[in-house]
């Protein structure tokens, strides 16, 4: 249920509405808007009777919300959400945001080298995995906590904000201390305990789409984070499982306009994991920008043949530079900035 407050409501009336919702055993979420204030209600098991709330002074209308996700849905918030990083960078506007960097942090020298190159190419955020979720237990699992110190050094030198993945409760705390954005990977999209812990933090969360999850399940995962109080969620499509085996995954660009209709949250696209193949990354990155993604997340390595993880899908720094120029030209025609 969403309560729309009368334009002339008083603070006292708003406080009373929030209090009443609490008395009924539900949770109130005050949502400030450009022209009016709304109060979202969560915590109800079944449908609520609108008349319970329409009688309260200051309430203009009570609108039942049909979707299972509430805080993540457009019913609760019409305008697009913008996630702002500490350095002022905004994600979710008409300015395309590019996240670039190696799949994994391999050493301080490797991270700094690549970070300088992606910065030169015009990327806005540096990525690099410290804790890697690998299909094989024998594959490189990431450097772990020492990589977080390397990421901090990269930010210190380049000024680029950092995004890196948290795999579990322990790494979540460490990543929260270091990163500007906490990534929750595709495999953990339905790790509800982890999502709820991330929801208690005051840090943006990049939530990747699970390989075999539906859009409703994805948005419900965002809801788990938001229900704990953290509204700074960024969605990221990274390719889904289909019968097709000509690419690593199937990049589902349909989902971008689908999400933009259903949710106010920013949505990024990761054509690196979405295709798994270097020569497919730039075309799909361009396509993602064209269908309305708010940003891209691209793996880059200057020595991909030596990369400890995901070399075959990593762009060379020069290819990122070329892609950025193409995106800049596209933006002029399609109305996004870069
Ligand atoms: C990654 O971004 O490094 C990663 C492991 O992504 P995903 O969870 O999409 O596989
Ligand atoms: Mn990777």
Coordinates of C-alpha atoms and ligand atoms in Angstrom, one line a residue:
X1 CA 0.0 0.0 0.0
X2 CA 1.2 3.5 -0.9
X3 CA -0.2 6.5 0.9
X4 CA -0.1 9.8 -1.0
X5 CA -0.1 12.7 1.4
X6 CA -2.1 15.8 0.7
X7 CA 0.0 18.7 -0.7
X8 CA -1.1 20.8 2.4
X9 CA -0.4 18.1 5.0
X10 CA 1.5 19.1 8.2
X11 CA 4.5 17.4 9.7
X12 CA 2.4 16.5 12.7
X13 CA -0.1 14.7 10.4
X14 CA 2.8 12.8 8.7
X15 CA 4.2 11.8 12.0
X16 CA 0.8 10.5 13.1
X17 CA 0.4 8.5 9.9
X18 CA 3.8 6.9 10.4
X19 CA 2.9 6.1 14.1
X20 CA -0.4 4.6 13.1
X21 CA 1.3 2.3 10.6
X22 CA 3.6 1.1 13.3
X23 CA 0.8 0.5 15.7
X24 CA -0.9 -1.7 13.1
X25 CA 2.3 -3.8 13.1
X26 CA 3.6 -2.6 9.7
X27 CA 6.7 -0.6 8.6
X28 CA 6.4 2.9 7.2
X29 CA 8.7 4.3 4.6
X30 CA 8.5 8.0 4.0
X31 CA 9.3 8.7 0.3
X32 CA 9.9 12.4 -0.5
X33 CA 8.9 13.3 -4.1
X34 CA 9.3 16.4 -6.2
X35 CA 5.7 17.6 -5.7
X36 CA 4.3 15.4 -2.9
X37 CA 5.3 13.1 -0.1
X38 CA 4.3 9.4 -0.1
X39 CA 4.4 6.8 2.7
X40 CA 5.0 3.2 1.7
X41 CA 3.7 0.4 3.9
X42 CA 5.5 -2.9 4.0
X43 CA 5.3 -5.9 6.4
X44 CA 1.7 -6.8 5.6
X45 CA 1.1 -10.5 4.7
X46 CA -2.1 -9.9 2.6
X47 CA -3.9 -7.0 1.0
X48 CA -4.7 -3.9 3.2
X49 CA -8.0 -2.1 3.3
X50 CA -7.3 1.4 1.9
X51 CA -10.1 3.0 4.0
X52 CA -8.0 2.2 7.1
X53 CA -5.6 4.9 6.0
X54 CA -7.7 7.2 3.9
X55 CA -9.5 8.4 7.1
X56 CA -6.2 9.7 8.5
X57 CA -5.8 13.5 8.4
X58 CA -3.4 14.6 5.7
X59 CA -3.7 11.4 3.6
X60 CA -5.0 12.1 0.1
X61 CA -5.1 8.6 -1.3
X62 CA -4.2 5.0 -0.4
X63 CA -3.1 3.0 -3.5
X64 CA -2.8 -0.8 -3.3
X65 CA 0.5 -2.0 -4.7
X66 CA 0.1 -5.1 -6.8
X67 CA 3.7 -6.1 -7.2
X68 CA 5.5 -8.3 -4.6
X69 CA 8.4 -5.8 -4.5
X70 CA 7.4 -2.4 -3.2
X71 CA 10.4 -0.3 -2.3
X72 CA 12.1 -1.4 -5.6
X73 CA 9.1 -0.8 -7.8
X74 CA 7.8 2.2 -9.7
X75 CA 4.5 2.1 -7.8
X76 CA 6.3 3.4 -4.7
X77 CA 8.6 5.8 -6.5
X78 CA 7.8 7.3 -10.0
X79 CA 11.1 9.2 -10.6
X80 CA 14.4 7.5 -11.3
X81 CA 16.6 6.8 -8.3
X82 CA 20.1 8.3 -8.5
X83 CA 22.9 6.7 -6.5
X84 CA 25.5 9.2 -5.6
X85 CA 29.1 8.2 -4.6
X86 CA 31.2 10.0 -2.1
X87 CA 33.2 11.8 -4.9
X88 CA 29.8 13.2 -6.3
X89 CA 29.5 10.7 -9.2
X90 CA 25.9 10.0 -9.9
X91 CA 24.6 6.7 -11.2
X92 CA 21.1 6.6 -12.7
X93 CA 21.0 9.9 -14.7
X94 CA 21.5 10.6 -18.4
X95 CA 25.2 10.5 -17.9
X96 CA 26.5 7.0 -18.8
X97 CA 28.8 5.6 -16.1
X98 CA 31.6 3.3 -17.1
X99 CA 33.1 0.9 -14.6
X100 CA 36.3 -0.8 -15.9
X101 CA 39.2 -2.8 -14.6
X102 CA 40.5 -6.4 -14.3
X103 CA 38.3 -9.3 -13.3
X104 CA 40.7 -9.9 -10.3
X105 CA 43.3 -8.0 -8.5
X106 CA 46.5 -9.9 -9.1
X107 CA 49.1 -7.6 -7.6
X108 CA 49.6 -3.9 -6.8
X109 CA 51.6 -3.4 -9.9
X110 CA 48.9 -5.0 -12.1
X111 CA 46.1 -3.1 -10.5
X112 CA 47.8 0.3 -10.7
X113 CA 48.9 -0.2 -14.2
X114 CA 45.4 -1.1 -15.4
X115 CA 43.8 1.6 -13.3
X116 CA 45.9 4.3 -14.9
X117 CA 45.0 3.0 -18.3
X118 CA 41.3 2.8 -17.7
X119 CA 41.3 6.3 -16.2
X120 CA 43.1 7.6 -19.2
X121 CA 40.5 6.0 -21.4
X122 CA 37.8 7.9 -19.5
X123 CA 36.3 5.3 -17.2
X124 CA 34.6 6.6 -14.0
X125 CA 35.0 3.7 -11.6
X126 CA 37.6 1.1 -11.1
X127 CA 36.6 -2.6 -10.6
X128 CA 38.7 -5.5 -9.4
X129 CA 37.8 -8.7 -7.5
X130 CA 39.5 -9.4 -4.2
X131 CA 37.3 -12.3 -3.3
X132 CA 36.4 -14.4 -6.4
X133 CA 33.5 -16.8 -6.7
X134 CA 35.0 -19.5 -9.0
X135 CA 33.3 -22.5 -10.4
X136 CA 36.4 -24.6 -9.7
X137 CA 37.9 -24.8 -6.2
X138 CA 41.3 -25.2 -7.9
X139 CA 41.1 -21.9 -9.8
X140 CA 42.5 -18.6 -8.4
X141 CA 40.2 -17.5 -5.7
X142 CA 41.4 -13.9 -5.5
X143 CA 44.1 -12.4 -3.2
X144 CA 41.5 -11.8 -0.5
X145 CA 41.9 -9.0 2.1
X146 CA 45.3 -7.8 0.8
X147 CA 43.6 -6.9 -2.5
X148 CA 41.4 -4.5 -0.6
X149 CA 44.6 -2.6 0.4
X150 CA 45.6 -2.5 -3.2
X151 CA 42.2 -1.2 -4.2
X152 CA 42.5 1.6 -1.6
X153 CA 46.0 2.5 -3.0
X154 CA 44.4 2.6 -6.5
X155 CA 41.8 5.0 -5.3
X156 CA 44.4 7.1 -3.5
X157 CA 46.5 7.5 -6.6
X158 CA 43.9 7.8 -9.3
X159 CA 40.9 9.2 -7.4
X160 CA 38.7 6.6 -9.1
X161 CA 35.9 5.2 -6.8
X162 CA 36.2 1.4 -6.3
X163 CA 33.8 -1.5 -6.7
X164 CA 34.6 -5.0 -5.5
X165 CA 32.6 -8.1 -4.6
X166 CA 31.7 -9.4 -1.1
X167 CA 31.1 -13.1 -0.9
X168 CA 29.9 -13.6 2.6
X169 CA 29.4 -11.8 5.9
X170 CA 33.1 -11.6 6.7
X171 CA 34.1 -10.2 3.3
X172 CA 31.1 -7.9 3.4
X173 CA 32.5 -6.1 6.5
X174 CA 35.9 -5.8 4.9
X175 CA 34.6 -4.6 1.6
X176 CA 32.4 -2.1 3.3
X177 CA 35.4 -0.6 5.0
X178 CA 37.3 -0.2 1.7
X179 CA 35.0 0.1 -1.3
X180 CA 32.7 2.9 -2.7
X181 CA 30.3 0.3 -4.0
X182 CA 29.8 -3.3 -2.7
X183 CA 29.2 -5.8 -5.4
X184 CA 26.9 -8.8 -4.8
X185 CA 27.6 -11.2 -7.6
X186 CA 25.2 -13.3 -9.7
X187 CA 25.8 -16.4 -7.7
X188 CA 24.9 -14.7 -4.5
X189 CA 21.8 -12.8 -5.8
X190 CA 19.6 -15.1 -3.7
X191 CA 21.8 -15.2 -0.6
X192 CA 19.1 -13.5 1.4
X193 CA 21.2 -13.4 4.6
X194 CA 24.0 -11.6 2.8
X195 CA 21.5 -9.2 1.1
X196 CA 19.9 -8.3 4.4
X197 CA 23.3 -7.6 6.0
X198 CA 24.2 -5.4 3.0
X199 CA 20.9 -3.6 3.6
X200 CA 22.1 -2.6 7.0
X201 CA 25.0 -0.7 5.5
X202 CA 25.1 2.9 4.3
X203 CA 27.0 2.0 1.1
X204 CA 25.7 1.6 -2.5
X205 CA 25.2 -2.1 -3.5
X206 CA 25.7 -3.3 -7.0
X207 CA 23.3 -6.3 -7.3
X208 CA 24.0 -8.6 -10.3
X209 CA 21.3 -10.6 -11.9
X210 CA 21.4 -14.3 -11.0
X211 CA 22.0 -16.7 -13.9
X212 CA 18.6 -18.4 -13.7
X213 CA 16.5 -16.0 -11.7
X214 CA 13.4 -14.2 -13.0
X215 CA 13.0 -10.5 -13.0
X216 CA 10.6 -10.6 -10.1
X217 CA 13.1 -12.7 -8.1
X218 CA 15.9 -10.1 -8.9
X219 CA 13.7 -7.2 -7.8
X220 CA 12.7 -9.1 -4.7
X221 CA 16.4 -9.5 -3.9
X222 CA 16.8 -5.7 -4.3
X223 CA 13.8 -5.4 -1.9
X224 CA 15.6 -7.5 0.7
X225 CA 18.4 -4.9 0.7
X226 CA 16.0 -2.0 0.7
X227 CA 13.7 -3.3 3.4
X228 CA 16.7 -3.1 5.8
X229 CA 17.0 0.6 5.1
X230 CA 19.6 0.8 2.3
X231 CA 17.9 2.3 -0.7
X232 CA 21.2 2.7 -2.7
X233 CA 20.8 -0.3 -5.0
X234 CA 22.2 -0.5 -8.5
X235 CA 21.1 -3.4 -10.7
X236 CA 23.4 -5.1 -13.2
X237 CA 22.6 -7.5 -16.0
X238 CA 25.5 -9.9 -16.7
X239 CA 24.1 -12.5 -19.0
X240 CA 21.8 -15.4 -18.2
X241 CA 21.7 -19.2 -18.7
X242 CA 20.1 -20.3 -21.9
X243 CA 20.5 -23.3 -24.2
X244 CA 22.8 -21.2 -26.4
X245 CA 26.5 -22.1 -26.1
X246 CA 28.0 -19.8 -28.8
X247 CA 28.8 -17.3 -26.0
X248 CA 29.6 -17.7 -22.3
X249 CA 26.2 -16.5 -21.3
X250 CA 23.3 -14.8 -23.1
X251 CA 23.3 -11.1 -22.6
X252 CA 19.6 -10.3 -22.1
X253 CA 19.2 -6.7 -23.2
X254 CA 15.4 -7.0 -23.2
X255 CA 15.7 -6.7 -19.5
X256 CA 16.9 -3.1 -19.6
X257 CA 13.7 -1.5 -20.8
X258 CA 11.8 -4.1 -18.7
X259 CA 13.5 -3.0 -15.5
X260 CA 13.3 0.7 -16.4
X261 CA 9.5 0.3 -16.6
X262 CA 9.1 -1.8 -13.4
X263 CA 11.7 -0.2 -11.2
X264 CA 13.2 3.2 -10.5
X265 CA 16.6 1.7 -9.7
X266 CA 19.6 2.4 -12.0
X267 CA 20.5 -0.5 -14.3
X268 CA 24.0 -1.3 -15.6
X269 CA 25.0 -3.9 -18.2
X270 CA 28.1 -6.2 -18.0
X271 CA 28.9 -7.3 -21.6
X272 CA 32.1 -9.0 -20.4
X273 CA 30.4 -11.8 -18.4
X274 CA 27.4 -11.5 -20.8
X275 CA 29.4 -12.7 -23.8
X276 CA 32.7 -14.1 -22.4
X277 CA 34.4 -13.1 -25.7
X278 CA 36.6 -10.0 -26.2
X279 CA 35.4 -9.3 -29.8
X280 CA 31.8 -9.3 -28.7
X281 CA 32.2 -6.9 -25.7
X282 CA 32.3 -3.6 -27.6
X283 CA 29.3 -4.3 -29.9
X284 CA 27.2 -5.4 -26.9
X285 CA 28.4 -2.5 -24.8
X286 CA 27.2 -0.1 -27.6
X287 CA 23.9 -2.0 -27.8
X288 CA 23.4 -1.8 -24.0
X289 CA 23.9 2.0 -24.1
X290 CA 21.4 2.2 -26.9
X291 CA 18.7 0.3 -25.0
X292 CA 18.9 2.7 -22.1
X293 CA 21.4 1.2 -19.6
X294 CA 22.6 3.8 -17.1
X295 CA 26.1 2.4 -17.3
X296 CA 28.5 -0.4 -18.3
X297 CA 30.8 -2.7 -16.4
X298 CA 33.7 -3.8 -18.5
X299 CA 36.7 -6.0 -17.7
X300 CA 40.0 -4.7 -19.0
X301 CA 43.4 -6.2 -18.8
X302 CA 46.7 -5.0 -20.4
X303 CA 48.1 -8.6 -20.5
X304 CA 44.9 -10.7 -20.9
X305 CA 46.9 -13.8 -21.9
X306 CA 48.5 -13.8 -18.5
X307 CA 45.3 -12.8 -16.5
X308 CA 44.5 -15.1 -13.6
X309 CA 40.8 -14.8 -14.3
X310 CA 38.6 -13.9 -17.3
X311 CA 41.4 -12.9 -19.7
X312 CA 39.5 -14.0 -22.9
X313 CA 36.7 -11.6 -22.2
X314 CA 38.9 -8.6 -21.1
X315 CA 39.3 -5.7 -23.4
X316 CA 42.7 -4.3 -24.1
X317 CA 43.1 -0.7 -22.8
X318 CA 43.2 0.7 -26.3
X319 CA 39.9 -1.1 -27.1
X320 CA 38.3 0.5 -24.1
X321 CA 39.5 3.9 -25.4
X322 CA 38.0 3.2 -28.8
X323 CA 34.7 2.1 -27.3
X324 CA 34.5 5.2 -25.2
X325 CA 34.9 7.4 -28.3
X326 CA 32.1 5.4 -30.0
X327 CA 29.8 5.8 -27.0
X328 CA 30.5 9.5 -26.9
X329 CA 29.4 9.8 -30.5
X330 CA 26.3 7.6 -29.9
X331 CA 25.4 9.7 -26.9
X332 CA 25.1 12.8 -29.1
X333 CA 22.5 11.1 -31.2
X334 CA 20.7 9.2 -28.5
X335 CA 20.7 11.8 -25.7
X336 CA 23.1 10.5 -23.1
X337 CA 26.2 12.1 -21.9
X338 CA 29.7 10.7 -21.5
Ligands
LIG1 C1 32.5 -10.2 -11.5 O1 32.0 -9.1 -11.7 O2 33.8 -10.3 -11.3 C2 31.7 -11.4 -11.3 C3 32.3 -12.5 -10.7 O3 30.6 -11.3 -11.9 P1 29.3 -12.3 -11.8 O4 28.8 -12.4 -10.4 O5 28.3 -11.6 -12.7 O6 29.7 -13.6 -12.4
LIG2 MN1 35.1 -11.7 -14.3

